[in-house]
Amino acid sequence: MTERALRLGTRRSKLAMAQSGQVAQAVRQVTGRPVELVEITTYGDTSREHLAQIGGTGVFVTALRDALIRGEVDFAVHSLKDLPTAQPTDLVLAAVPEREDPRDVIVARDALKFTDLPRGARIGTGSPRRMAQLNAYARAHGLDIETVPIRGNVDTRIRYVHDGELDAVVLAAAGLNRIGRIDEVTDFLSVDTVLPAPGQGALAIECAAGNADLIAALGELDDPFTRVAVTAERSLLAALEAGCSAPVGALADLLADGQTVNEMRLRGVVGTTDGTRMVQLSTTGPVPQTETQAIALGRDLATRMLAQGAAGLMGERAH
C-alpha cells in the first residue's frame, strides 16, 4: 500500500506556489512520499490595507499555522521574513533550506539604475525598511526621490512601472528568481545601500512539534549556515522589539579566508522612513555553532543599536 500523500500548506500567490512547489519536490526526494499542495488564504492576502497598518508580521502566517495545529496540513512553507520572531511551542521550524539571493532589486522604466533615476522619481514599495534606506541613500548622494507606499503581488507592482504610474518599484531578488522573472530587474541594490529584511531570501519549513518522523525527514533540507545567519538576524529583530512596520534591516554573512569560512558578520540598521535619522552598526565574530550563540550575536548588536538611540526611530510598534 502506498503511503498517504504529505499535505503541504501554502499561500495561493504565484510566488508562494512556486517556492512551495520547489520544496514539495525536495521533500518527495528525501521521503519518497507524494506531496500535495493545500492552498490556504491568509488575512494578508485578502486585506487591501498597507502591511504596516494591519500589523505586518504574521498576517501571511497565522492561517497556515492554524491549519498545521488543526492537523489539516502536515507541514507549511513560509517566506522566513514573514515569520513573527516568537515561535509557537506546538510548532517547530524543521528546516531552513539554503538561502536565495537576499538583495533587494529595482525594476525601473527605461532599464534605469537607481542612481540614474530622474529628479523627483517616484519609487514604489510597501516596506518602511526600504523607504528609510532609499531615502537615506538619496539624501547622502544628492538624489531627489519620492517613495510611494504600494501593495500587491509581483505582477501588480511591476505593472505600476509599465503603466507609467511609478518610475520604479523595489522587490526582493529571491522572489523574482523563484518565479523566473529575474531578467526584468534593472538594478541590484548592494547590501551596502539597502540592508535586506531579516531572513530575506530564506524559506521556513514548519511542522507540528509532535511529528518526530517528519521533523527528521524535513531536517535533511536544512542548511546550517543559512539557519545560523537568519537566527542571528531574527534575534536582532526580536531584541529591537520590532514588528514588520519597523524599518529594520539585517544581514548576517559568512566571511571566508580562502576556502575556510571562519567568521560571521552581522549588520543591522534602523531608521525613520524619511531617512533623516539612521542607526547602522555591525559586529563580527566566530561563526555560531549553536542556536544560542547565533541568538547572542543578534542580541548583542541590538543592545549596541539601542544604546545609540534605535528605539526612538522605530515609530509605531506593530501590535
mmCIF file of C-alpha atoms in Angstrom:
data_model
loop_
_atom_site.group_PDB
_atom_site.id
_atom_site.type_symbol
_atom_site.label_atom_id
_atom_site.label_comp_id
_atom_site.label_asym_id
_atom_site.label_seq_id
_atom_site.Cartn_x
_atom_site.Cartn_y
_atom_site.Cartn_z
ATOM 1 C CA MET A 1 0.000 0.000 0.000
ATOM 2 C CA THR A 2 1.386 3.417 -0.930
ATOM 3 C CA GLU A 3 1.792 5.921 1.868
ATOM 4 C CA ARG A 4 -0.647 8.807 2.157
ATOM 5 C CA ALA A 5 0.464 11.994 0.436
ATOM 6 C CA LEU A 6 2.034 14.611 2.690
ATOM 7 C CA ARG A 7 -0.049 17.799 2.707
ATOM 8 C CA LEU A 8 1.958 20.988 2.278
ATOM 9 C CA GLY A 9 0.141 24.163 3.342
ATOM 10 C CA THR A 10 0.904 27.189 1.172
ATOM 11 C CA ARG A 11 -0.413 30.628 0.389
ATOM 12 C CA ARG A 12 -2.101 30.932 -3.018
ATOM 13 C CA SER A 13 0.064 33.657 -4.538
ATOM 14 C CA LYS A 14 2.132 32.810 -7.609
ATOM 15 C CA LEU A 15 5.340 33.295 -5.621
ATOM 16 C CA ALA A 16 4.168 31.161 -2.677
ATOM 17 C CA MET A 17 3.040 28.393 -5.044
ATOM 18 C CA ALA A 18 6.388 28.490 -6.869
ATOM 19 C CA GLN A 19 8.503 28.242 -3.724
ATOM 20 C CA SER A 20 6.206 25.613 -2.168
ATOM 21 C CA GLY A 21 6.400 23.596 -5.393
ATOM 22 C CA GLN A 22 10.193 23.625 -5.167
ATOM 23 C CA VAL A 23 10.077 22.468 -1.531
ATOM 24 C CA ALA A 24 7.498 19.781 -2.383
ATOM 25 C CA GLN A 25 9.871 18.357 -4.990
ATOM 26 C CA ALA A 26 12.738 18.255 -2.471
ATOM 27 C CA VAL A 27 10.515 16.602 0.172
ATOM 28 C CA ARG A 28 9.401 13.954 -2.336
ATOM 29 C CA GLN A 29 13.065 13.145 -2.939
ATOM 30 C CA VAL A 30 14.020 12.796 0.745
ATOM 31 C CA THR A 31 10.861 10.957 1.883
ATOM 32 C CA GLY A 32 9.868 9.001 -1.208
ATOM 33 C CA ARG A 33 6.280 10.052 -0.495
ATOM 34 C CA PRO A 34 3.909 12.040 -2.695
ATOM 35 C CA VAL A 35 3.325 15.652 -1.627
ATOM 36 C CA GLU A 36 0.201 17.619 -2.406
ATOM 37 C CA LEU A 37 -0.160 21.392 -2.090
ATOM 38 C CA VAL A 38 -3.049 22.646 0.044
ATOM 39 C CA GLU A 39 -3.852 26.277 -0.797
ATOM 40 C CA ILE A 40 -4.752 28.465 2.160
ATOM 41 C CA THR A 41 -5.919 32.071 2.002
ATOM 42 C CA THR A 42 -4.397 34.312 4.687
ATOM 43 C CA TYR A 43 -5.550 37.659 6.038
ATOM 44 C CA GLY A 44 -2.567 39.334 4.410
ATOM 45 C CA ASP A 45 -3.736 38.056 1.016
ATOM 46 C CA THR A 46 -7.281 39.415 1.300
ATOM 47 C CA SER A 47 -6.729 42.716 3.138
ATOM 48 C CA ARG A 48 -6.102 45.769 0.968
ATOM 49 C CA GLU A 49 -4.613 47.783 3.814
ATOM 50 C CA HIS A 50 -0.919 48.579 3.925
ATOM 51 C CA LEU A 51 1.085 45.945 5.790
ATOM 52 C CA ALA A 52 2.308 48.422 8.384
ATOM 53 C CA GLN A 53 -1.323 49.165 9.317
ATOM 54 C CA ILE A 54 -2.538 45.574 9.661
ATOM 55 C CA GLY A 55 0.295 44.505 11.940
ATOM 56 C CA GLY A 56 2.793 43.358 9.367
ATOM 57 C CA THR A 57 4.438 40.275 10.794
ATOM 58 C CA GLY A 58 2.200 37.247 10.937
ATOM 59 C CA VAL A 59 -0.558 38.350 8.566
ATOM 60 C CA PHE A 60 0.617 35.817 5.956
ATOM 61 C CA VAL A 61 1.441 33.139 8.538
ATOM 62 C CA THR A 62 -1.394 32.769 11.056
ATOM 63 C CA ALA A 63 -3.820 30.885 8.788
ATOM 64 C CA LEU A 64 -1.100 28.422 7.752
ATOM 65 C CA ARG A 65 -0.140 27.835 11.379
ATOM 66 C CA ASP A 66 -3.780 27.339 12.368
ATOM 67 C CA ALA A 67 -4.122 24.680 9.643
ATOM 68 C CA LEU A 68 -0.974 22.940 10.975
ATOM 69 C CA ILE A 69 -2.239 22.957 14.555
ATOM 70 C CA ARG A 70 -5.639 21.589 13.467
ATOM 71 C CA GLY A 71 -3.906 18.811 11.516
ATOM 72 C CA GLU A 72 -5.321 19.927 8.151
ATOM 73 C CA VAL A 73 -1.811 20.040 6.682
ATOM 74 C CA ASP A 74 1.364 18.172 7.642
ATOM 75 C CA PHE A 75 3.847 20.982 7.058
ATOM 76 C CA ALA A 76 3.888 24.525 5.745
ATOM 77 C CA VAL A 77 6.280 26.698 3.776
ATOM 78 C CA HIS A 78 6.683 30.382 4.640
ATOM 79 C CA SER A 79 8.907 33.189 3.425
ATOM 80 C CA LEU A 80 11.076 33.378 6.517
ATOM 81 C CA LYS A 81 10.943 37.166 6.651
ATOM 82 C CA ASP A 82 7.156 36.909 7.206
ATOM 83 C CA LEU A 83 7.507 34.801 10.379
ATOM 84 C CA PRO A 84 6.973 36.508 13.742
ATOM 85 C CA THR A 85 10.090 36.173 15.901
ATOM 86 C CA ALA A 86 8.240 34.274 18.657
ATOM 87 C CA GLN A 87 7.975 30.561 17.827
ATOM 88 C CA PRO A 88 4.788 28.757 18.998
ATOM 89 C CA THR A 89 5.618 25.847 21.336
ATOM 90 C CA ASP A 90 3.463 23.358 19.413
ATOM 91 C CA LEU A 91 5.208 24.036 16.087
ATOM 92 C CA VAL A 92 8.831 23.550 15.077
ATOM 93 C CA LEU A 93 10.973 25.134 12.380
ATOM 94 C CA ALA A 94 12.054 21.812 10.885
ATOM 95 C CA ALA A 95 14.212 23.202 8.069
ATOM 96 C CA VAL A 96 15.662 26.416 6.691
ATOM 97 C CA PRO A 97 16.930 25.473 3.203
ATOM 98 C CA GLU A 98 19.879 27.220 1.562
ATOM 99 C CA ARG A 99 19.123 30.887 1.101
ATOM 100 C CA GLU A 100 18.445 32.573 -2.214
ATOM 101 C CA ASP A 101 19.955 35.983 -3.085
ATOM 102 C CA PRO A 102 18.983 38.216 -0.116
ATOM 103 C CA ARG A 103 19.287 41.525 -2.003
ATOM 104 C CA ASP A 104 16.594 43.997 -2.920
ATOM 105 C CA VAL A 105 16.304 44.969 -6.571
ATOM 106 C CA ILE A 106 14.841 47.784 -8.644
ATOM 107 C CA VAL A 107 12.575 47.321 -11.639
ATOM 108 C CA ALA A 108 12.602 50.740 -13.324
ATOM 109 C CA ARG A 109 11.328 52.250 -16.532
ATOM 110 C CA ASP A 110 13.712 52.538 -19.453
ATOM 111 C CA ALA A 111 16.050 49.967 -17.820
ATOM 112 C CA LEU A 112 17.321 52.671 -15.447
ATOM 113 C CA LYS A 113 19.598 52.012 -12.493
ATOM 114 C CA PHE A 114 18.665 53.509 -9.106
ATOM 115 C CA THR A 115 21.285 56.263 -9.300
ATOM 116 C CA ASP A 116 20.184 57.197 -12.852
ATOM 117 C CA LEU A 117 16.527 57.829 -11.980
ATOM 118 C CA PRO A 118 15.360 61.366 -12.848
ATOM 119 C CA ARG A 119 14.873 64.072 -10.208
ATOM 120 C CA GLY A 120 11.636 63.561 -8.323
ATOM 121 C CA ALA A 121 11.426 59.896 -9.370
ATOM 122 C CA ARG A 122 8.549 58.017 -7.735
ATOM 123 C CA ILE A 123 9.673 54.666 -6.292
ATOM 124 C CA GLY A 124 7.051 52.217 -5.048
ATOM 125 C CA THR A 125 7.499 49.923 -2.048
ATOM 126 C CA GLY A 126 5.313 48.635 0.772
ATOM 127 C CA SER A 127 8.277 48.406 3.142
ATOM 128 C CA PRO A 128 9.205 51.140 5.662
ATOM 129 C CA ARG A 129 12.669 49.486 5.828
ATOM 130 C CA ARG A 130 13.235 50.042 2.113
ATOM 131 C CA MET A 131 11.839 53.579 2.282
ATOM 132 C CA ALA A 132 14.134 54.521 5.174
ATOM 133 C CA GLN A 133 17.298 53.266 3.488
ATOM 134 C CA LEU A 134 16.498 54.527 -0.022
ATOM 135 C CA ASN A 135 15.682 57.976 1.348
ATOM 136 C CA ALA A 136 18.857 57.998 3.469
ATOM 137 C CA TYR A 137 20.977 56.989 0.474
ATOM 138 C CA ALA A 138 19.318 59.585 -1.740
ATOM 139 C CA ARG A 139 19.886 62.283 0.882
ATOM 140 C CA ALA A 140 23.556 61.346 1.256
ATOM 141 C CA HIS A 141 24.174 61.285 -2.516
ATOM 142 C CA GLY A 142 22.174 64.309 -3.650
ATOM 143 C CA LEU A 143 19.416 62.300 -5.320
ATOM 144 C CA ASP A 144 15.820 63.554 -5.331
ATOM 145 C CA ILE A 145 13.308 60.706 -4.953
ATOM 146 C CA GLU A 146 9.811 60.169 -3.599
ATOM 147 C CA THR A 147 8.963 56.816 -2.005
ATOM 148 C CA VAL A 148 5.344 55.785 -2.599
ATOM 149 C CA PRO A 149 3.605 53.100 -0.467
ATOM 150 C CA ILE A 150 2.170 50.272 -2.586
ATOM 151 C CA ARG A 151 0.780 46.771 -2.071
ATOM 152 C CA GLY A 152 0.063 43.841 -4.321
ATOM 153 C CA ASN A 153 1.773 40.848 -5.836
ATOM 154 C CA VAL A 154 4.802 40.992 -8.132
ATOM 155 C CA ASP A 155 2.684 41.388 -11.286
ATOM 156 C CA THR A 156 0.730 44.280 -9.779
ATOM 157 C CA ARG A 157 3.858 46.077 -8.594
ATOM 158 C CA ILE A 158 5.737 45.776 -11.879
ATOM 159 C CA ARG A 159 2.616 46.919 -13.759
ATOM 160 C CA TYR A 160 2.796 50.265 -11.925
ATOM 161 C CA VAL A 161 6.081 50.853 -13.756
ATOM 162 C CA HIS A 162 4.876 49.597 -17.148
ATOM 163 C CA ASP A 163 1.733 51.766 -16.860
ATOM 164 C CA GLY A 164 3.817 54.844 -16.084
ATOM 165 C CA GLU A 165 2.337 55.401 -12.599
ATOM 166 C CA LEU A 166 5.737 54.915 -10.981
ATOM 167 C CA ASP A 167 9.310 55.294 -12.197
ATOM 168 C CA ALA A 168 10.475 52.206 -10.312
ATOM 169 C CA VAL A 169 9.477 49.597 -7.745
ATOM 170 C CA VAL A 170 11.624 47.752 -5.206
ATOM 171 C CA LEU A 171 11.278 43.973 -4.903
ATOM 172 C CA ALA A 172 13.216 41.056 -3.429
ATOM 173 C CA ALA A 173 15.637 39.310 -5.798
ATOM 174 C CA ALA A 174 14.740 35.927 -4.294
ATOM 175 C CA GLY A 175 11.070 36.189 -5.209
ATOM 176 C CA LEU A 176 11.792 37.196 -8.795
ATOM 177 C CA ASN A 177 14.300 34.344 -9.083
ATOM 178 C CA ARG A 178 11.746 31.832 -7.833
ATOM 179 C CA ILE A 179 9.077 32.858 -10.349
ATOM 180 C CA GLY A 180 11.537 33.149 -13.241
ATOM 181 C CA ARG A 181 11.364 36.939 -13.679
ATOM 182 C CA ILE A 182 14.847 37.996 -12.573
ATOM 183 C CA ASP A 183 15.584 39.243 -16.111
ATOM 184 C CA GLU A 184 13.177 42.157 -15.513
ATOM 185 C CA VAL A 185 15.495 43.618 -12.837
ATOM 186 C CA THR A 186 17.173 46.844 -13.937
ATOM 187 C CA ASP A 187 19.399 47.246 -10.859
ATOM 188 C CA PHE A 188 20.552 45.050 -7.971
ATOM 189 C CA LEU A 189 20.805 47.144 -4.802
ATOM 190 C CA SER A 190 24.030 46.467 -2.934
ATOM 191 C CA VAL A 191 23.521 45.454 0.699
ATOM 192 C CA ASP A 192 25.771 48.423 1.483
ATOM 193 C CA THR A 193 22.969 50.625 0.096
ATOM 194 C CA VAL A 194 19.922 48.729 1.381
ATOM 195 C CA LEU A 195 20.190 46.014 4.017
ATOM 196 C CA PRO A 196 17.501 43.370 3.419
ATOM 197 C CA ALA A 197 14.785 42.339 5.859
ATOM 198 C CA PRO A 198 15.883 39.811 8.486
ATOM 199 C CA GLY A 199 15.565 36.380 6.860
ATOM 200 C CA GLN A 200 15.013 37.776 3.351
ATOM 201 C CA GLY A 201 15.651 35.197 0.636
ATOM 202 C CA ALA A 202 15.242 32.258 3.038
ATOM 203 C CA LEU A 203 12.318 29.858 3.390
ATOM 204 C CA ALA A 204 10.974 28.337 6.601
ATOM 205 C CA ILE A 205 9.537 24.811 6.651
ATOM 206 C CA GLU A 206 7.367 24.338 9.706
ATOM 207 C CA CYS A 207 5.510 21.326 11.132
ATOM 208 C CA ALA A 208 3.891 20.115 14.336
ATOM 209 C CA ALA A 209 6.326 19.635 17.224
ATOM 210 C CA GLY A 210 4.994 16.136 17.905
ATOM 211 C CA ASN A 211 5.690 14.753 14.433
ATOM 212 C CA ALA A 212 9.196 13.404 15.078
ATOM 213 C CA ASP A 213 9.468 11.338 11.880
ATOM 214 C CA LEU A 214 8.527 14.262 9.655
ATOM 215 C CA ILE A 215 10.809 16.641 11.565
ATOM 216 C CA ALA A 216 13.707 14.240 10.955
ATOM 217 C CA ALA A 217 12.888 13.898 7.242
ATOM 218 C CA LEU A 218 12.470 17.639 6.690
ATOM 219 C CA GLY A 219 15.708 18.237 8.582
ATOM 220 C CA GLU A 220 17.567 16.830 5.551
ATOM 221 C CA LEU A 221 16.686 20.066 3.728
ATOM 222 C CA ASP A 222 18.200 22.280 6.423
ATOM 223 C CA ASP A 223 21.239 24.406 5.568
ATOM 224 C CA PRO A 224 23.180 25.012 8.796
ATOM 225 C CA PHE A 225 24.905 28.212 7.592
ATOM 226 C CA THR A 226 21.615 29.738 6.459
ATOM 227 C CA ARG A 227 19.984 28.755 9.745
ATOM 228 C CA VAL A 228 22.604 30.421 11.982
ATOM 229 C CA ALA A 229 22.602 33.533 9.771
ATOM 230 C CA VAL A 230 18.834 34.027 9.869
ATOM 231 C CA THR A 231 18.724 33.126 13.572
ATOM 232 C CA ALA A 232 21.172 35.958 14.299
ATOM 233 C CA GLU A 233 19.179 38.381 12.112
ATOM 234 C CA ARG A 234 15.868 37.464 13.735
ATOM 235 C CA SER A 235 17.392 37.664 17.203
ATOM 236 C CA LEU A 236 18.421 41.254 16.413
ATOM 237 C CA LEU A 237 14.875 41.991 15.245
ATOM 238 C CA ALA A 238 13.327 40.423 18.348
ATOM 239 C CA ALA A 239 15.632 42.329 20.675
ATOM 240 C CA LEU A 240 14.714 45.601 18.985
ATOM 241 C CA GLU A 241 11.067 44.606 19.669
ATOM 242 C CA ALA A 242 10.325 45.413 16.072
ATOM 243 C CA GLY A 243 7.326 44.312 14.109
ATOM 244 C CA CYS A 244 7.150 44.401 10.328
ATOM 245 C CA SER A 245 6.113 48.047 10.492
ATOM 246 C CA ALA A 246 9.511 48.986 11.920
ATOM 247 C CA PRO A 247 12.162 49.834 9.335
ATOM 248 C CA VAL A 248 14.743 47.267 10.480
ATOM 249 C CA GLY A 249 17.237 45.757 8.068
ATOM 250 C CA ALA A 250 19.677 42.988 8.995
ATOM 251 C CA LEU A 251 22.061 40.651 7.227
ATOM 252 C CA ALA A 252 24.459 38.043 8.562
ATOM 253 C CA ASP A 253 27.044 36.911 6.071
ATOM 254 C CA LEU A 254 29.894 34.473 6.314
ATOM 255 C CA LEU A 255 33.437 35.714 5.875
ATOM 256 C CA ALA A 256 35.882 33.260 4.361
ATOM 257 C CA ASP A 257 39.660 33.133 4.428
ATOM 258 C CA GLY A 258 40.347 31.355 1.151
ATOM 259 C CA GLN A 259 38.217 28.208 1.267
ATOM 260 C CA THR A 260 37.628 28.307 5.018
ATOM 261 C CA VAL A 261 34.624 30.078 6.471
ATOM 262 C CA ASN A 262 35.858 31.433 9.795
ATOM 263 C CA GLU A 263 33.740 34.424 10.794
ATOM 264 C CA MET A 264 30.223 35.798 10.601
ATOM 265 C CA ARG A 265 29.461 39.490 10.188
ATOM 266 C CA LEU A 266 26.060 40.749 11.304
ATOM 267 C CA ARG A 267 24.902 44.165 10.134
ATOM 268 C CA GLY A 268 21.799 45.953 11.374
ATOM 269 C CA VAL A 269 20.061 49.211 10.515
ATOM 270 C CA VAL A 270 17.022 51.038 11.804
ATOM 271 C CA GLY A 271 15.849 54.463 10.718
ATOM 272 C CA THR A 272 12.979 56.833 10.228
ATOM 273 C CA THR A 273 11.139 56.248 6.951
ATOM 274 C CA ASP A 274 12.162 59.653 5.613
ATOM 275 C CA GLY A 275 15.802 58.601 6.017
ATOM 276 C CA THR A 276 16.778 61.573 8.166
ATOM 277 C CA ARG A 277 17.886 59.545 11.195
ATOM 278 C CA MET A 278 19.594 56.169 10.999
ATOM 279 C CA VAL A 279 21.442 53.864 13.364
ATOM 280 C CA GLN A 280 23.599 51.374 11.469
ATOM 281 C CA LEU A 281 26.101 49.088 13.181
ATOM 282 C CA SER A 282 27.852 45.771 12.568
ATOM 283 C CA THR A 283 29.633 43.120 14.567
ATOM 284 C CA THR A 284 31.948 40.294 13.526
ATOM 285 C CA GLY A 285 32.705 37.110 15.415
ATOM 286 C CA PRO A 286 33.261 33.385 15.105
ATOM 287 C CA VAL A 287 30.601 31.516 13.122
ATOM 288 C CA PRO A 288 27.954 30.488 15.696
ATOM 289 C CA GLN A 289 27.980 26.751 16.321
ATOM 290 C CA THR A 290 24.649 26.675 18.149
ATOM 291 C CA GLU A 291 21.316 28.461 18.047
ATOM 292 C CA THR A 292 22.151 30.014 21.431
ATOM 293 C CA GLN A 293 25.364 31.552 20.051
ATOM 294 C CA ALA A 294 23.509 32.915 16.990
ATOM 295 C CA ILE A 295 20.836 34.455 19.227
ATOM 296 C CA ALA A 296 23.531 36.046 21.393
ATOM 297 C CA LEU A 297 25.180 37.617 18.340
ATOM 298 C CA GLY A 298 21.916 39.303 17.340
ATOM 299 C CA ARG A 299 21.058 40.372 20.861
ATOM 300 C CA ASP A 300 24.481 41.923 21.442
ATOM 301 C CA LEU A 301 24.251 44.029 18.277
ATOM 302 C CA ALA A 302 20.704 45.097 19.179
ATOM 303 C CA THR A 303 21.920 46.236 22.605
ATOM 304 C CA ARG A 304 24.553 48.439 20.953
ATOM 305 C CA MET A 305 21.994 49.838 18.499
ATOM 306 C CA LEU A 306 19.552 50.628 21.312
ATOM 307 C CA ALA A 307 22.367 52.415 23.159
ATOM 308 C CA GLN A 308 22.711 54.653 20.085
ATOM 309 C CA GLY A 309 19.024 55.575 20.049
ATOM 310 C CA ALA A 310 17.499 52.891 17.801
ATOM 311 C CA ALA A 311 14.316 52.575 19.885
ATOM 312 C CA GLY A 312 13.326 56.171 19.193
ATOM 313 C CA LEU A 313 13.452 55.607 15.413
ATOM 314 C CA MET A 314 11.037 52.726 15.167
ATOM 315 C CA GLY A 315 7.740 54.589 15.019
ATOM 316 C CA GLU A 316 4.609 52.725 15.959
ATOM 317 C CA ARG A 317 5.020 49.280 17.417
ATOM 318 C CA ALA A 318 3.189 46.598 15.499
ATOM 319 C CA HIS A 319 0.585 45.089 17.819
#
